[in-house]
Each structure stands twice: as structure tokens, then as C-alpha cells.
PDB file of C-alpha atoms in Angstrom:
ATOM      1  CA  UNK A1421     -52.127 184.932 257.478  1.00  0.00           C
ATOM      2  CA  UNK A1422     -52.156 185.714 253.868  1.00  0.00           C
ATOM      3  CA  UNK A1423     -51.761 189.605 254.375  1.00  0.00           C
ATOM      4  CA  UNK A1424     -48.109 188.263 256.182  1.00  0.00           C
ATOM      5  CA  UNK A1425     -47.748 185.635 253.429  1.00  0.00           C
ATOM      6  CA  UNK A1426     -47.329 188.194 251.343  1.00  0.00           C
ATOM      7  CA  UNK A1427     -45.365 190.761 253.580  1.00  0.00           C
ATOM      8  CA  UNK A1428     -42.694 188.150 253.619  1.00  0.00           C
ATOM      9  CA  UNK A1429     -42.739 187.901 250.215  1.00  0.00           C
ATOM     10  CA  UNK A1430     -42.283 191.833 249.554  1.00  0.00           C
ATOM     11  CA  UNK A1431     -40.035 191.908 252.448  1.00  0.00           C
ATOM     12  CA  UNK A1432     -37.609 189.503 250.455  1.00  0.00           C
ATOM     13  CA  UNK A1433     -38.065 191.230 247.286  1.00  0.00           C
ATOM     14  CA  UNK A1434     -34.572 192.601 245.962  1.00  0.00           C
ATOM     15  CA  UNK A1435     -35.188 193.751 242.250  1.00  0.00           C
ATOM     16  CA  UNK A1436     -37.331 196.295 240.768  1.00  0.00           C
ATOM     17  CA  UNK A1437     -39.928 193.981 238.990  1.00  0.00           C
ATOM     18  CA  UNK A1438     -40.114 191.624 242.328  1.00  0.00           C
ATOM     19  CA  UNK A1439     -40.329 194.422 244.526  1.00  0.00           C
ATOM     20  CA  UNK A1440     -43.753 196.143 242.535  1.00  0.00           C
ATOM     21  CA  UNK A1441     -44.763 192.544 242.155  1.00  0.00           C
ATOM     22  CA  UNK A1442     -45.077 192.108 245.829  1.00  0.00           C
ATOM     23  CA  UNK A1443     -46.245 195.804 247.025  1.00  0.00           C
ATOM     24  CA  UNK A1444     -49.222 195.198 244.218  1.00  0.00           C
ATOM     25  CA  UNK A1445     -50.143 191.470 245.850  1.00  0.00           C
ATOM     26  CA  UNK A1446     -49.632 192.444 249.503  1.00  0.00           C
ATOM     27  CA  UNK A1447     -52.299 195.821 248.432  1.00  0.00           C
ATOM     28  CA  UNK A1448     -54.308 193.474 246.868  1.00  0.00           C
ATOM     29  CA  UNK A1449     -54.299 190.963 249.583  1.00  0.00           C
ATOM     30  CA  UNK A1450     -55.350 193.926 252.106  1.00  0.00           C
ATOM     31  CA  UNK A1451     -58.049 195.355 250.069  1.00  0.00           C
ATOM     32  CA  UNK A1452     -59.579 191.650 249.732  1.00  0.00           C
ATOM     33  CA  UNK A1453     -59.088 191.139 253.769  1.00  0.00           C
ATOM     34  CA  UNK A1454     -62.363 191.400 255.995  1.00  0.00           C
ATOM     35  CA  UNK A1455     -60.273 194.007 257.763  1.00  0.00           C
ATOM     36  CA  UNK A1456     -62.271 197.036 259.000  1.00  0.00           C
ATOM     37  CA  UNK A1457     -61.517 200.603 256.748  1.00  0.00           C
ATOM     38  CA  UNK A1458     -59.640 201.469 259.344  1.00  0.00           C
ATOM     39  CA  UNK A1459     -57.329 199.065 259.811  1.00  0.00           C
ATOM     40  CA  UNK A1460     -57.322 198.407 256.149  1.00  0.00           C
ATOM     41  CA  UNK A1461     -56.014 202.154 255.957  1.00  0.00           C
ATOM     42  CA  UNK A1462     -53.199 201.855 258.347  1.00  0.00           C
ATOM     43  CA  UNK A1463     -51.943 198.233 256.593  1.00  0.00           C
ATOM     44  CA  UNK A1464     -52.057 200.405 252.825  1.00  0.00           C
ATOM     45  CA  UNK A1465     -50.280 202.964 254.628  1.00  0.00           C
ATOM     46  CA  UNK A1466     -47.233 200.542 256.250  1.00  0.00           C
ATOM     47  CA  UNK A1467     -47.703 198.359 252.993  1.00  0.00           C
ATOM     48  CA  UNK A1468     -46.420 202.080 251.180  1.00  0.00           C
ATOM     49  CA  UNK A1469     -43.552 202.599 253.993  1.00  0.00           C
ATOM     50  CA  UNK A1470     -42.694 198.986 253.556  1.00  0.00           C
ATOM     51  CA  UNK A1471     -42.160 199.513 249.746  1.00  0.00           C
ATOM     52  CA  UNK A1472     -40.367 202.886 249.970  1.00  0.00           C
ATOM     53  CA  UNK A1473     -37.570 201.473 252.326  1.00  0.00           C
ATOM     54  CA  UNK A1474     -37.272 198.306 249.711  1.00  0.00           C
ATOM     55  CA  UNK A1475     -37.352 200.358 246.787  1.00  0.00           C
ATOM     56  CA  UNK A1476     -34.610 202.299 248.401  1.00  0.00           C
ATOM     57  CA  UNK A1477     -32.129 199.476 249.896  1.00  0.00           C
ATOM     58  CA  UNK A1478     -32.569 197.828 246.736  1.00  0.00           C
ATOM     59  CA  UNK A1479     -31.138 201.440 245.114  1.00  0.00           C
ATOM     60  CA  UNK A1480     -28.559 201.539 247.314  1.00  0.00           C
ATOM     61  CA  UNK A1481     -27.129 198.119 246.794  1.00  0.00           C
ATOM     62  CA  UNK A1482     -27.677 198.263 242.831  1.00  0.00           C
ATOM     63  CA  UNK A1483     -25.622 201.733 243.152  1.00  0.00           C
ATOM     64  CA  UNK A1484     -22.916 200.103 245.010  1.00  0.00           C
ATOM     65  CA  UNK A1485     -22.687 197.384 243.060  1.00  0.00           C
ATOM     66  CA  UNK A1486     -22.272 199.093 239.612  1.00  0.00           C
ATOM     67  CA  UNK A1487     -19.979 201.601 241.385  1.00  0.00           C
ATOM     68  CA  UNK A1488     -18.174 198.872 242.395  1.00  0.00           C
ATOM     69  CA  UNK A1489     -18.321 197.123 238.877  1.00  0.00           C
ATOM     70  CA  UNK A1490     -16.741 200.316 237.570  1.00  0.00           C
ATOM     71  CA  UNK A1491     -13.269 199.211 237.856  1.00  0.00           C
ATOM     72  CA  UNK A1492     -13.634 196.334 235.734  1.00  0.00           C
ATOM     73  CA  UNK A1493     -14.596 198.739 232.896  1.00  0.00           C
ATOM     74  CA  UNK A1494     -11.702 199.271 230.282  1.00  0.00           C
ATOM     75  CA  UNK A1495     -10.917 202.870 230.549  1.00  0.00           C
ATOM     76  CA  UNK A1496     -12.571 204.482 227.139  1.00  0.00           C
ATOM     77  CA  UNK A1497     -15.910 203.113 228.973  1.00  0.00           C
ATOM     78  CA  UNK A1498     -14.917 203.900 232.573  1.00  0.00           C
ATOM     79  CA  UNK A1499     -16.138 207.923 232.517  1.00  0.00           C
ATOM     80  CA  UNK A1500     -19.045 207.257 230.010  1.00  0.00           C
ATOM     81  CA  UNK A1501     -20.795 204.718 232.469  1.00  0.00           C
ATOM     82  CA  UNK A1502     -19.469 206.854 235.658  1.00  0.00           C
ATOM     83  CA  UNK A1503     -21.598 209.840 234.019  1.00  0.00           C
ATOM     84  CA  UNK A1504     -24.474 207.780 233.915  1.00  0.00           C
ATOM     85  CA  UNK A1505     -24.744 206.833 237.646  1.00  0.00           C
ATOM     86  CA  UNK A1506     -23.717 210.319 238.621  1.00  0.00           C
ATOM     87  CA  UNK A1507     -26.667 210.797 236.320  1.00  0.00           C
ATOM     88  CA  UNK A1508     -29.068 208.827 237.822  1.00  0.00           C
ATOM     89  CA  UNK A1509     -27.767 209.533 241.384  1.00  0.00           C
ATOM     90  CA  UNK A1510     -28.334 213.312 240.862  1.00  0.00           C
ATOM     91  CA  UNK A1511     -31.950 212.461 239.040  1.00  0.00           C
ATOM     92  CA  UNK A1512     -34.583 215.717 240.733  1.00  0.00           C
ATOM     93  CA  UNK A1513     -37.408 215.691 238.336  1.00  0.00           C
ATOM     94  CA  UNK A1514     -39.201 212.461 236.600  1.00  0.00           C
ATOM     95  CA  UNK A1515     -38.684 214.725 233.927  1.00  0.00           C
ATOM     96  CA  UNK A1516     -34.535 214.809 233.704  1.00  0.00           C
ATOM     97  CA  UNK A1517     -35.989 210.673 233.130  1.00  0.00           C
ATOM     98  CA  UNK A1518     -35.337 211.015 229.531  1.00  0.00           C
ATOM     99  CA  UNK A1519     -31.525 212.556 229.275  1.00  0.00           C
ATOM    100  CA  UNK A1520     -30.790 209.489 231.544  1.00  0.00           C
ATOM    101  CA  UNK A1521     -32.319 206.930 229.376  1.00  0.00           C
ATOM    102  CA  UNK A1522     -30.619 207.992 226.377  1.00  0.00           C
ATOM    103  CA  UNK A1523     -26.884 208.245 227.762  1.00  0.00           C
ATOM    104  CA  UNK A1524     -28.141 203.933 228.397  1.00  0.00           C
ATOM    105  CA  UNK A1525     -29.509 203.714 225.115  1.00  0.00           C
ATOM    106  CA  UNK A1526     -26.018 205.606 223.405  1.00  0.00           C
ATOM    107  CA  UNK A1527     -23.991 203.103 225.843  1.00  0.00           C
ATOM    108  CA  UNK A1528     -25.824 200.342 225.144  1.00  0.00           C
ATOM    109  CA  UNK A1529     -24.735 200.482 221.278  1.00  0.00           C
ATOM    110  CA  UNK A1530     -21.055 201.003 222.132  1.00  0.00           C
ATOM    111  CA  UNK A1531     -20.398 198.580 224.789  1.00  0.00           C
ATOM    112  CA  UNK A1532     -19.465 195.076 224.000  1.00  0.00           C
ATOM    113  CA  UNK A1533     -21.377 192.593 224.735  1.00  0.00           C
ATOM    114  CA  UNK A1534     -19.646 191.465 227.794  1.00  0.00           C
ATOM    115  CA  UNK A1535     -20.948 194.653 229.251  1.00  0.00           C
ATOM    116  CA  UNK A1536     -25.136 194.235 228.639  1.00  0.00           C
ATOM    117  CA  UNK A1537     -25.542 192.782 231.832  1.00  0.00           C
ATOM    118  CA  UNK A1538     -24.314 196.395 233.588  1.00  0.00           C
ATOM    119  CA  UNK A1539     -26.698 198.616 231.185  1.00  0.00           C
ATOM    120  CA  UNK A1540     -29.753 196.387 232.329  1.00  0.00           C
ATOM    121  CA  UNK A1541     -28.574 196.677 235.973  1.00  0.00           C
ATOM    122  CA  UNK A1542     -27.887 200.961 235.002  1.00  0.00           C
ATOM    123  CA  UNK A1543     -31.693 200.872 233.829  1.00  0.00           C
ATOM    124  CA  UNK A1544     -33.115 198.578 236.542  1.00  0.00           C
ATOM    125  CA  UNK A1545     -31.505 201.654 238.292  1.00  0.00           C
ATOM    126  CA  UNK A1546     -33.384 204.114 236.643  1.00  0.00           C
ATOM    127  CA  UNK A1547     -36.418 202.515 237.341  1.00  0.00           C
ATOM    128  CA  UNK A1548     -35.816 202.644 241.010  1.00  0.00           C
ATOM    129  CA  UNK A1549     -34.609 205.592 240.956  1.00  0.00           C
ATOM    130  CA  UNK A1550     -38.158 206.900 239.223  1.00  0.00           C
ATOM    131  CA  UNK A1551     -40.143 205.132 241.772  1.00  0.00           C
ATOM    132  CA  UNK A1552     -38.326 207.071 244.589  1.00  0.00           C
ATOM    133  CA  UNK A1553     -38.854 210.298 243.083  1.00  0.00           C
ATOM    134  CA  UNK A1554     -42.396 209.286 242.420  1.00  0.00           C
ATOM    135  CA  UNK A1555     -43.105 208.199 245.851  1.00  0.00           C
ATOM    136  CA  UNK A1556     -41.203 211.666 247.309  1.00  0.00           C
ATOM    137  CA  UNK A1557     -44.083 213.260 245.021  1.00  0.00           C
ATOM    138  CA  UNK A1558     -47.090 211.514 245.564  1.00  0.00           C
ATOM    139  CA  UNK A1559     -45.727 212.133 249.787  1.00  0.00           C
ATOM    140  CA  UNK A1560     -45.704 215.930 248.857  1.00  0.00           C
ATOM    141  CA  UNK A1561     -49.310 215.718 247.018  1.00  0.00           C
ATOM    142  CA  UNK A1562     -50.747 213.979 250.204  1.00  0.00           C
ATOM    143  CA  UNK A1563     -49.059 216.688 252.440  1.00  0.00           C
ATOM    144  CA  UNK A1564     -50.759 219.149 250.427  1.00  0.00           C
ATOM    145  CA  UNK A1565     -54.432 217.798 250.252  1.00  0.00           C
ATOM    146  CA  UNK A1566     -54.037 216.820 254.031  1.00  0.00           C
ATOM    147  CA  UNK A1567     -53.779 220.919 254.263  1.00  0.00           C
ATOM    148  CA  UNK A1568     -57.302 221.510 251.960  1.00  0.00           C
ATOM    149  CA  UNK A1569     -59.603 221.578 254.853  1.00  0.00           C
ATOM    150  CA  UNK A1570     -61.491 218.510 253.112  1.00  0.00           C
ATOM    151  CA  UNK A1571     -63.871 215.918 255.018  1.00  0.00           C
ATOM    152  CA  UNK A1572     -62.015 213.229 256.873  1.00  0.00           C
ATOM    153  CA  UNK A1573     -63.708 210.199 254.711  1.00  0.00           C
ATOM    154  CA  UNK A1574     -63.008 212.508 251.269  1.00  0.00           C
ATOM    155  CA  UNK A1575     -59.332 213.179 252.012  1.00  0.00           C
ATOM    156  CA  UNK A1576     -58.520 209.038 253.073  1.00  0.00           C
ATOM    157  CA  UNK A1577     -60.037 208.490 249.742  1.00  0.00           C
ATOM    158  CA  UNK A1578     -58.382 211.375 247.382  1.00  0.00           C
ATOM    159  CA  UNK A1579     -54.750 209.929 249.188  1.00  0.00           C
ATOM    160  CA  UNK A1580     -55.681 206.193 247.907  1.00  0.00           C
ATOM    161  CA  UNK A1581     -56.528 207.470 244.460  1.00  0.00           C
ATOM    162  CA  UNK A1582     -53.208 209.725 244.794  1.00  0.00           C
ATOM    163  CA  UNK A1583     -51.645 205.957 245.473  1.00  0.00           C
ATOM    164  CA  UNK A1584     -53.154 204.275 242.612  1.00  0.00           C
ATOM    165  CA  UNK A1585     -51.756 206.877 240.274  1.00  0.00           C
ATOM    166  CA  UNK A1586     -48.616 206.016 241.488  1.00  0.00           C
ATOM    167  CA  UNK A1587     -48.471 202.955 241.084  1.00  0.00           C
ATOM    168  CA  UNK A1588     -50.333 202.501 238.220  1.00  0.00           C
ATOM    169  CA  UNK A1589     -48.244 199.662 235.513  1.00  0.00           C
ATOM    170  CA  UNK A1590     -49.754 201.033 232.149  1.00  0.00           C
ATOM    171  CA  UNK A1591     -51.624 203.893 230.884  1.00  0.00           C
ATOM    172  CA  UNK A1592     -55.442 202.124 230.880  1.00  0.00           C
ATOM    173  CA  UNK A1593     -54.907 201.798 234.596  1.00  0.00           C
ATOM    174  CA  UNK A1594     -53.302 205.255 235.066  1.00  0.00           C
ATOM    175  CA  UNK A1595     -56.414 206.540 233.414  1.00  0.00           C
ATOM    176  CA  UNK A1596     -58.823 204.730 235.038  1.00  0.00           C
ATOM    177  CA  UNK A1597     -57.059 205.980 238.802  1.00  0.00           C
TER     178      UNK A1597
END
């Protein structure tokens, strides 16, 4: 009951803080269960679709809105903020992370203020964006350590570490997975 508890709860998750929120409880939740390892396994591993597909729709419907929200822009600001979601749309590499965040940063200082709430929806954005390109590697990693020939118990184990990186929320726990 809990485990579904809190599948609802990351199932109605529609922002980028709400939706790590709830993938970190729900993981939580099924590590704590009485659950064999095996079924524990399969739950982390549809827990991990689950968040994907909600870090994604939320993506898309941030996108569209700010796309949408475009128009309203007066035209000096119109192309500088198009850029930036052509930008982040076009985002390959965590590493290209940085050029995005300081065209916000440089938009953020010549904006009025009527405009703020669009640069924290461009870098809510960002940081969905990142998590997709994150998940897309960690997916590749897993493909490639499935391929290592290791022992079935040893390569379960190596992905869930390869998870924890992932989603690791500050450097002491990034470390310590």
C-alpha cells in the first residue's frame, strides 16, 4: 500500500523538484518493503521508467509552454529567449550544461522583472533537460556492463550503484555511490 501511496504521488508530480522528490520516496519506500530482491529489482526498475516518462512529459509541457509564452515577449527579448530554448532543446552533452546556463544568467540581468517568472521556468527546463540526458547515459552505461560477461548478482548490483550516481542530490552522496 505504501509502495502505491507513493506511486500516486510521483505519478502526479509535474515540476522538476516534485518529480525527484517522489522518484527518491517511492525508491526509498521499495528498498524499505519486505519485498523479495527480486521483485524489489523489477519495482526500482519500473520506479526508473516511471520517472523517465515524467521527467519527460513534464519537458514537453514546460517547452510548450515557454514556446508558447514567447509571443508575449517584446521583440528586443523575443530572439534572445528563443535562442535559449533552441538551446536547451538541442542540449547533447551534460557538458554543453554550462553555455546554456549562462545565456539564463545574461537574460536574467536584462529582462524586467515582469519576465523572472519565464527564466525560472527556462532553468527548471534545464534541469529537466539534464536529467534526461543523464538518464539516456546512465541507460547506455547499463547497456554496456550488461555486455561485460559479469556474474548475474554483481551486474544487478553495479546497475543500482550506476542508479545512485544518477540520482545522487549533492556531492557527499555522489561520492559515497
Amino acid at each position: 500500500i505504501s509502495i502505491l501511496n507513493q506511486l500516486n504521488k510521483a505519478q502526479r508530480s509535474d515540476s522538476y523538484q516534485k518529480i525527484r522528490q517522489g522518484a527518491r520516496e517511492l525508491k526509498r519506500t521499495i528498498n524499505n518493503s519486505s519485498a523479495g530482491a527480486n521483485v524489489k529489482r523489477d519495482l526500482r526498475k519500473q520506479a526508473n521508467q516511471l520517472d523517465e516518462w515524467k521527467t519527460f512529459e513534464a519537458y514537453r509541457k514546460k517547452s510548450g509552454y515557454l514556446n508558447k509564452t514567447i509571443d508575449s515577449l517584446d521583440s528586443q527579448f523575443k530572439k534572445g529567449f528563443s535562442d535559449l530554448l533552441s538551446d536547451i532543446d538541442t542540449l547533447e552533452k551534460p557538458s554543453d550544461l554550462k553555455e546554456a546556463e549562462n545565456k539564463i544568467k545574461g537574460l536574467k540581468d536584462t529582462l524586467p522583472p515582469k519576465y523572472k517568472d519565464m527564466m525560472q521556468e527556462a532553468q527548471e527546463l534545464l534541469d529537466l533537460r539534464l536529467e534526461m540526458l543523464l538518464s539516456e547515459k546512465a541507460k547506455g552505461l547499463k547497456d554496456k556492463v550488461e555486455s561485460s560477461g559479469l556474474p548475474q548478482d554483481e551486474l544487478e548490483n553495479l546497475k543500482e550503484k550506476i542508479d545512485d550516481v544518477k540520482d545522487a542530490r549533492d556531492v557527499q552522496q555522489f561520492s559515497e555511490s
